[in-house]
Amino acid sequence: MAEIIPFRGLRFNAALVGNLSTVTTPPYDVIDQAAQETFYRKNPYNIIRLELGKTFPSDTPADNRYTRAAAEFNRWLKDGVLCQDPLPAFYLYQQEFPYEDSTLVRFGFICGVKLVDYTEGMVLPHEETLPKHKADRLELMRACHANFSSIFGLYNDPAGTVSTILNKTITEKIPDTVLVDESGTTHRLWVIDDQKIISDLREEISPLPIYIADGHHRYETALLFRREMETKGVSGYEHVMMTLVSLHDPGLVVFPTHRLVKDLPGFHLNTFLQKIKEWFTVEVFRLTPTVGAFSSSGTQDFLNTLKQRGFTAHTFGFYPGGNEVFLLSLKEGVNPNDFAPPGKSAAWANLDVSVLHTLILEPLLGIGSQERASERNLAYTRDAHGALEQVATGKQQMAFLLNPTRVEQVTAVASAGDKMPQKSTYFFPKLLTGLVINPLG
């Protein structure tokens, strides 16, 4: 079902740029303005200048973040800062990272994946996208004709055949790139141009659908750009760079993405709590704010309870400020399918994030699809402690804390042809941008 190809990637010349950890970044959509500035200062060749350049009030159609990225990209190619591998290759990619009290390893490979419409069932999304984010990525592709960052895709290989090929390959070859990022994650990259290995991987992946884990905006943008180039009669834009990882990889970790509500007029806590008791049981926990921070033990006790309750019921943490945080658990007998929009699958209806949106955010707070698209009243974070702090300090109005979506829920929703609300998943660790660049055309 899925067509994958090797490609001649562009990689940084360590002899010119120095430590490769100073030129790479996480994906653009998790980089705020402060982090952008930090990456700019790290190294004059940091990939941030291409992937997420600065904007200025003086920007014009002829001089803006996209035109500057293209000019920088061309300079780096000309000066040998970026060098193209001599042969088409797959890039085996391993991430070793600390998680809770252990160390995990996630292993996949970077390749070109043929761009197809979702309706063909070969590449399946699981999350909604926003037009303004696609417009930004499309302008960058038009200017630079390259994939600077990799989409994250998942495939179902319960027998572990692909993993066996990958593990056998790395036992026979030392990594071509090794670096450690600021979070303590070790990234290893092997350039594999052996035709037998490439052929074996293509054969094993070909009958499998690919589920997009991260990078929906970039995939849909690549589809749009391919169509643009096709109308011009230009080839070489039929594939997009993806990192493929098995659904059964032991290093596949999903974090929750919590909701922060802001600028909501006319909210009354007691009225809200009375209404929500129709569908949820409400338990009150006391937090102990210290100077500038919450008691870590009290907060963690609450988060542990949230996690445990989540095994048996749709459960959320709700914090409107002050010293009390509320645990909201869907009552037994309340069926999420009864509240789902027409046409939505049971897989979609039974997601925690769907329950939150259909029973709380939309009917009780008035935050529907239009409000989510405008991002006027809703912000997102994976940091539960930080979410509480933002509300306690008045930066946000209230917070809803969630448990993580399970990987099998992601694939069930995608297979049913549904899409989760935006920011329903946070796969960790993020893929590194700048390890390999896929030149198009």
Coordinates of C-alpha atoms in Angstrom, one line a residue:
M1 CA 0.0 0.0 0.0
A2 CA 2.8 2.5 0.9
E3 CA 5.5 3.3 -1.5
I4 CA 8.8 4.4 0.1
I5 CA 12.0 5.4 -1.6
P6 CA 15.6 6.2 -0.7
F7 CA 16.8 9.7 -1.4
R8 CA 20.1 11.6 -1.5
G9 CA 19.9 13.6 1.7
L10 CA 21.6 16.8 2.6
R11 CA 23.5 16.8 5.9
F12 CA 25.6 19.3 7.8
N13 CA 29.3 19.4 7.3
A14 CA 30.6 19.0 10.8
A15 CA 34.0 20.3 9.8
L16 CA 32.4 23.7 9.0
V17 CA 29.6 23.9 11.5
G18 CA 31.2 22.2 14.6
N19 CA 29.1 20.3 17.1
L20 CA 26.0 19.1 15.3
S21 CA 23.9 19.5 18.5
T22 CA 24.3 23.3 17.9
V23 CA 22.7 23.3 14.4
T24 CA 19.7 21.0 15.0
T25 CA 16.3 21.8 16.7
P26 CA 13.0 20.2 17.6
P27 CA 10.1 20.6 15.1
Y28 CA 9.1 24.1 14.4
D29 CA 5.7 23.8 16.0
V30 CA 7.1 23.3 19.5
I31 CA 9.5 26.3 19.3
D32 CA 8.3 29.5 20.9
Q33 CA 9.9 32.9 20.4
A34 CA 12.3 32.5 23.3
A35 CA 13.5 29.1 22.0
Q36 CA 13.8 30.6 18.5
E37 CA 16.2 33.3 19.8
T38 CA 18.2 30.7 21.7
F39 CA 18.7 28.6 18.6
Y40 CA 19.7 31.7 16.6
R41 CA 22.4 32.4 19.0
K42 CA 23.7 28.8 19.2
N43 CA 25.3 28.7 15.8
P44 CA 25.1 30.9 12.6
Y45 CA 24.3 27.7 10.8
N46 CA 21.4 26.5 13.0
I47 CA 18.6 25.0 11.0
I48 CA 16.2 27.5 12.7
R49 CA 17.2 30.0 10.1
L50 CA 15.7 27.8 7.4
E51 CA 12.8 26.1 9.3
L52 CA 11.5 29.0 11.4
G53 CA 13.2 32.2 10.5
K54 CA 12.5 35.5 12.3
T55 CA 9.9 37.9 11.2
F56 CA 10.3 41.7 11.2
P57 CA 7.9 44.7 10.9
S58 CA 9.8 45.7 7.8
D59 CA 9.2 42.4 6.0
T60 CA 7.9 42.7 2.4
P61 CA 6.9 40.2 -0.3
A62 CA 10.4 40.4 -1.6
D63 CA 12.2 40.2 1.8
N64 CA 10.7 38.0 4.5
R65 CA 11.3 34.8 6.5
Y66 CA 10.7 32.6 3.5
T67 CA 12.9 34.5 1.0
R68 CA 15.7 34.8 3.6
A69 CA 15.5 31.0 4.3
A70 CA 15.9 30.3 0.6
A71 CA 18.8 32.7 0.3
E72 CA 20.5 31.1 3.4
F73 CA 19.8 27.6 2.1
N74 CA 21.4 28.4 -1.3
R75 CA 24.4 29.9 0.4
W76 CA 24.9 26.9 2.6
L77 CA 24.8 24.6 -0.4
K78 CA 27.2 26.8 -2.3
D79 CA 29.7 27.1 0.6
G80 CA 29.6 23.3 1.5
V81 CA 27.9 23.8 4.8
L82 CA 25.3 21.3 3.6
C83 CA 26.6 18.3 1.6
Q84 CA 24.6 15.9 -0.4
D85 CA 25.1 12.2 0.0
P86 CA 26.4 10.5 -3.1
L87 CA 23.9 7.7 -3.3
P88 CA 20.2 7.4 -2.5
A89 CA 19.9 6.1 1.0
F90 CA 17.6 5.3 3.9
Y91 CA 18.7 6.9 7.2
L92 CA 18.3 4.6 10.2
Y93 CA 17.4 6.8 13.2
Q94 CA 17.7 5.9 16.9
Q95 CA 16.7 8.0 19.9
E96 CA 17.8 6.9 23.4
F97 CA 16.2 9.0 26.1
P98 CA 15.5 9.0 29.9
Y99 CA 11.9 8.3 30.7
E100 CA 10.5 8.1 34.3
D101 CA 13.0 5.8 36.1
S102 CA 14.5 4.1 33.0
T103 CA 16.1 4.6 29.6
L104 CA 14.1 3.9 26.5
V105 CA 15.2 3.5 22.8
R106 CA 13.0 4.4 19.8
F107 CA 14.2 3.1 16.5
G108 CA 13.0 3.9 13.0
F109 CA 14.2 5.0 9.6
I110 CA 14.0 8.1 7.4
C111 CA 12.8 7.7 3.8
G112 CA 10.7 9.3 1.1
V113 CA 7.0 8.4 1.2
K114 CA 4.9 8.7 -1.8
L115 CA 2.3 11.5 -1.4
V116 CA -1.3 10.2 -1.7
D117 CA -4.7 11.5 -0.8
Y118 CA -6.0 10.3 2.5
T119 CA -9.0 8.8 0.7
E120 CA -6.6 6.1 -0.8
G121 CA -6.1 4.6 2.6
M122 CA -2.3 4.3 2.3
V123 CA -1.4 7.3 4.5
L124 CA -3.9 7.9 7.3
P125 CA -4.2 11.0 9.5
H126 CA -5.5 11.1 13.0
E127 CA -5.7 14.8 13.8
E128 CA -7.4 18.0 12.5
T129 CA -5.3 20.7 10.9
L130 CA -5.6 24.5 10.8
P131 CA -5.4 26.4 7.5
K132 CA -3.1 29.2 8.7
H133 CA -0.4 26.7 9.7
K134 CA -0.5 25.0 6.3
A135 CA -0.2 28.4 4.6
D136 CA 3.0 29.1 6.5
R137 CA 4.6 25.7 5.6
L138 CA 3.5 26.1 1.9
E139 CA 5.2 29.5 1.6
L140 CA 8.4 27.9 3.0
M141 CA 8.2 25.0 0.5
R142 CA 7.6 27.4 -2.4
A143 CA 10.7 29.3 -1.5
C144 CA 13.1 26.5 -0.6
H145 CA 11.9 23.3 -2.4
A146 CA 13.0 21.1 0.4
N147 CA 11.8 19.2 3.5
F148 CA 13.8 20.5 6.4
S149 CA 12.0 18.4 9.0
S150 CA 10.6 14.9 8.9
I151 CA 7.0 13.8 9.3
F152 CA 6.6 11.1 11.9
G153 CA 4.8 8.0 10.7
L154 CA 3.8 4.7 12.3
Y155 CA 3.4 1.3 10.7
N156 CA 2.0 -2.0 12.1
D157 CA 4.6 -4.7 12.2
P158 CA 3.6 -7.0 15.0
A159 CA 6.0 -9.8 13.9
G160 CA 8.9 -7.3 14.2
T161 CA 10.3 -8.1 10.7
V162 CA 11.3 -4.6 9.9
S163 CA 12.8 -4.1 13.4
T164 CA 14.9 -7.3 12.8
I165 CA 16.3 -5.8 9.6
L166 CA 17.1 -2.5 11.3
N167 CA 18.8 -4.1 14.3
K168 CA 20.8 -6.4 12.2
T169 CA 22.0 -3.5 10.0
I170 CA 23.3 -1.4 12.9
T171 CA 25.3 -4.3 14.4
E172 CA 27.4 -4.2 11.2
K173 CA 28.0 -0.4 11.0
I174 CA 28.9 2.4 13.3
P175 CA 26.6 5.4 13.3
D176 CA 27.4 8.2 10.9
T177 CA 26.1 10.8 13.3
V178 CA 25.8 10.8 17.1
L179 CA 24.7 13.8 19.1
V180 CA 23.1 14.6 22.5
D181 CA 20.4 17.3 22.7
E182 CA 19.5 19.6 25.6
S183 CA 16.9 17.1 27.0
G184 CA 19.5 14.4 27.3
T185 CA 18.3 12.4 24.3
T186 CA 21.0 10.7 22.3
H187 CA 20.4 10.7 18.5
R188 CA 22.2 8.2 16.3
L189 CA 22.0 8.2 12.5
W190 CA 23.2 5.5 10.0
V191 CA 23.3 6.2 6.3
I192 CA 22.3 3.0 4.5
D193 CA 22.7 2.9 0.8
D194 CA 23.0 -0.9 0.5
Q195 CA 20.6 -2.0 -2.2
K196 CA 19.7 -5.3 -0.5
I197 CA 18.7 -3.6 2.8
I198 CA 16.8 -0.9 0.9
S199 CA 14.9 -3.5 -1.1
D200 CA 14.1 -5.6 1.9
L201 CA 12.7 -2.6 3.8
R202 CA 10.6 -1.4 0.8
E203 CA 9.2 -4.9 0.4
E204 CA 8.2 -5.2 4.1
I205 CA 6.6 -1.7 4.3
S206 CA 4.8 -1.8 0.9
P207 CA 1.6 -3.7 2.1
L208 CA 1.2 -1.6 5.2
P209 CA -0.7 1.7 5.7
I210 CA 1.2 4.5 7.4
Y211 CA -0.4 6.4 10.2
I212 CA 0.7 10.0 10.7
A213 CA 1.8 10.5 14.3
D214 CA 3.2 14.0 13.9
G215 CA 3.3 16.4 11.0
H216 CA -0.2 16.5 9.6
H217 CA 0.2 20.2 8.5
R218 CA 3.5 19.3 6.7
Y219 CA 2.0 16.3 4.9
E220 CA -1.1 18.2 3.7
T221 CA 1.2 21.1 2.6
A222 CA 3.4 18.7 0.7
L223 CA 0.3 17.4 -1.1
L224 CA -0.7 20.9 -2.0
F225 CA 2.8 21.7 -3.3
R226 CA 2.9 18.6 -5.4
R227 CA -0.3 19.5 -7.1
E228 CA 1.1 23.0 -7.8
M229 CA 4.2 21.6 -9.4
E230 CA 2.2 19.0 -11.4
T231 CA 0.1 21.8 -13.0
K232 CA 3.4 23.3 -14.1
G233 CA 4.6 20.0 -15.5
V234 CA 7.5 19.7 -13.0
S235 CA 8.4 16.3 -11.5
G236 CA 10.4 15.4 -8.4
Y237 CA 7.8 16.5 -5.8
E238 CA 5.9 13.1 -5.4
H239 CA 7.5 12.1 -2.1
V240 CA 7.8 13.6 1.3
M241 CA 10.4 12.9 4.0
M242 CA 9.1 10.7 6.8
T243 CA 10.6 8.9 9.8
L244 CA 8.8 5.5 10.1
V245 CA 8.6 3.7 13.5
S246 CA 6.8 0.5 14.4
L247 CA 3.6 0.7 16.4
H248 CA 5.1 -1.9 18.6
D249 CA 8.4 -0.1 19.3
P250 CA 9.1 -0.2 23.0
G251 CA 10.3 3.4 22.9
L252 CA 7.0 4.8 21.6
V253 CA 5.8 7.2 24.2
V254 CA 2.8 9.5 24.1
F255 CA 2.3 12.4 26.5
P256 CA -1.0 14.2 27.1
T257 CA -1.6 17.6 25.8
H258 CA -3.4 19.7 28.4
R259 CA -5.9 22.5 27.6
L260 CA -5.6 26.0 28.9
V261 CA -8.6 28.3 28.6
K262 CA -8.3 32.1 28.4
D263 CA -10.3 35.2 27.9
L264 CA -13.7 33.5 28.5
P265 CA -16.2 36.1 29.6
G266 CA -19.0 35.5 32.1
F267 CA -17.6 32.3 33.6
H268 CA -18.9 31.4 37.1
L269 CA -17.3 28.5 38.9
N270 CA -20.2 27.4 41.0
T271 CA -22.6 27.4 38.0
F272 CA -20.1 25.4 36.0
L273 CA -19.6 22.8 38.8
Q274 CA -23.4 22.4 39.2
K275 CA -23.9 21.8 35.5
I276 CA -21.0 19.4 35.2
K277 CA -22.3 17.2 37.9
E278 CA -25.1 16.0 35.6
W279 CA -22.5 13.9 33.7
F280 CA -19.4 13.8 36.0
T281 CA -18.6 13.0 39.6
V282 CA -16.6 15.9 41.1
E283 CA -13.9 15.4 43.8
V284 CA -12.0 18.2 45.4
F285 CA -8.3 18.1 46.2
R286 CA -6.4 20.9 48.0
L287 CA -3.1 22.2 46.6
T288 CA -0.6 24.0 48.7
P289 CA 0.9 26.9 46.8
T290 CA 4.4 27.9 48.0
V291 CA 6.2 31.1 47.0
G292 CA 5.9 31.2 43.3
A293 CA 5.3 27.5 42.9
F294 CA 3.0 24.7 43.9
S295 CA 4.1 22.0 46.4
S296 CA 5.5 19.4 44.1
S297 CA 4.4 16.6 46.3
G298 CA 0.8 17.7 46.5
T299 CA 0.6 18.4 42.8
Q300 CA 2.2 15.0 42.0
D301 CA -0.2 13.2 44.3
F302 CA -3.1 14.7 42.4
L303 CA -1.6 13.8 39.0
N304 CA -1.0 10.2 40.2
T305 CA -4.7 10.0 41.1
L306 CA -5.7 11.4 37.7
K307 CA -3.6 8.7 36.1
Q308 CA -5.0 5.9 38.1
R309 CA -8.6 7.0 37.7
G310 CA -8.0 7.2 34.0
F311 CA -7.6 3.4 33.7
T312 CA -11.3 2.9 34.5
A313 CA -13.1 6.1 33.5
H314 CA -12.8 9.2 31.4
T315 CA -11.2 11.5 33.9
F316 CA -9.9 15.1 33.9
G317 CA -8.2 17.5 36.2
F318 CA -9.8 20.9 36.4
Y319 CA -8.1 23.9 37.9
P320 CA -9.8 27.3 38.0
G321 CA -7.2 28.9 40.3
G322 CA -6.9 29.1 44.0
N323 CA -6.0 26.2 46.4
E324 CA -8.5 23.7 45.0
V325 CA -8.2 21.4 42.0
F326 CA -11.1 19.2 40.9
L327 CA -11.1 15.6 39.6
L328 CA -13.9 15.1 37.0
S329 CA -14.8 11.5 36.3
L330 CA -17.5 10.5 33.8
K331 CA -20.4 8.8 35.6
E332 CA -21.1 5.2 35.0
G333 CA -23.9 4.9 32.5
V334 CA -23.1 8.1 30.6
N335 CA -22.3 6.9 27.1
P336 CA -19.9 9.1 25.1
N337 CA -21.3 7.8 21.9
D338 CA -24.6 9.6 22.7
F339 CA -22.8 13.0 22.6
A340 CA -20.6 12.5 19.6
P341 CA -21.4 14.5 16.4
P342 CA -23.3 12.6 13.7
G343 CA -21.0 10.3 11.7
K344 CA -18.3 10.0 14.3
S345 CA -17.0 6.5 15.1
A346 CA -17.1 4.9 18.6
A347 CA -13.3 5.1 18.5
W348 CA -13.5 8.8 18.2
A349 CA -16.3 9.3 20.7
N350 CA -14.4 7.3 23.4
L351 CA -11.3 9.4 23.4
D352 CA -10.7 11.4 26.5
V353 CA -10.1 14.5 24.4
S354 CA -13.4 14.0 22.5
V355 CA -15.3 13.6 25.8
L356 CA -13.7 16.8 27.1
H357 CA -14.7 18.7 23.9
T358 CA -18.2 17.3 23.5
L359 CA -19.3 17.3 27.1
I360 CA -17.4 20.2 28.6
L361 CA -15.6 22.7 26.3
E362 CA -18.4 23.0 23.7
P363 CA -21.7 22.9 25.7
L364 CA -20.5 24.4 28.9
L365 CA -17.8 26.9 27.9
G366 CA -18.8 27.7 24.3
I367 CA -15.5 26.6 22.8
G368 CA -16.4 24.9 19.6
S369 CA -14.6 24.2 16.3
Q370 CA -14.6 27.8 15.2
E371 CA -13.1 29.0 18.5
R372 CA -10.5 26.2 18.4
A373 CA -9.6 27.1 14.8
S374 CA -9.1 30.8 15.8
E375 CA -7.1 29.7 18.9
R376 CA -8.7 32.6 20.6
N377 CA -9.7 30.9 23.9
L378 CA -7.6 27.8 23.9
A379 CA -3.9 27.1 24.4
Y380 CA -2.0 23.8 24.8
T381 CA 0.8 22.5 26.9
R382 CA 2.2 19.1 27.9
D383 CA 3.5 20.4 31.2
A384 CA 0.9 19.7 33.9
H385 CA 2.8 21.6 36.6
G386 CA 3.3 24.5 34.2
A387 CA -0.4 24.5 33.4
L388 CA -1.3 24.9 37.1
E389 CA 1.3 27.7 37.5
Q390 CA 0.0 29.6 34.5
V391 CA -3.5 29.6 36.0
A392 CA -2.3 30.4 39.5
T393 CA -0.4 33.4 38.3
G394 CA -3.3 34.7 36.2
K395 CA -1.7 34.1 32.8
Q396 CA -4.5 31.6 32.0
Q397 CA -8.1 31.4 33.2
M398 CA -8.4 27.7 33.9
A399 CA -6.7 24.4 33.0
F400 CA -8.0 21.0 32.0
L401 CA -5.5 18.2 32.6
L402 CA -5.8 15.0 30.6
N403 CA -4.3 11.5 30.5
P404 CA -2.4 10.5 27.4
T405 CA -4.1 9.1 24.3
R406 CA -2.9 5.5 23.8
V407 CA -1.2 4.5 20.5
E408 CA -3.9 1.9 19.7
Q409 CA -6.5 4.6 20.1
V410 CA -4.7 6.8 17.5
T411 CA -4.7 4.0 14.9
A412 CA -8.3 3.0 15.7
V413 CA -9.5 6.6 15.0
A414 CA -7.3 6.9 11.9
S415 CA -8.6 3.5 10.6
A416 CA -12.2 4.6 11.1
G417 CA -11.5 7.6 8.9
D418 CA -11.9 10.1 11.8
K419 CA -9.6 12.9 13.0
M420 CA -9.1 13.9 16.6
P421 CA -9.2 17.5 17.7
Q422 CA -6.0 19.3 17.2
K423 CA -3.2 18.7 19.7
S424 CA -4.7 15.4 21.0
T425 CA -1.3 13.6 21.1
Y426 CA 2.3 14.5 21.9
F427 CA 4.7 11.8 20.8
F428 CA 8.0 12.0 22.8
P429 CA 10.8 12.6 22.1
K430 CA 10.3 14.8 19.1
L431 CA 12.2 14.1 15.9
L432 CA 15.3 16.3 15.4
T433 CA 15.1 18.8 12.6
G434 CA 18.4 19.2 10.7
L435 CA 19.8 15.7 10.8
V436 CA 18.8 15.1 7.2
I437 CA 17.2 17.5 4.6
N438 CA 15.3 16.2 1.7
P439 CA 15.9 18.3 -1.4
L440 CA 12.9 18.4 -3.8
G441 CA 12.8 18.6 -7.6

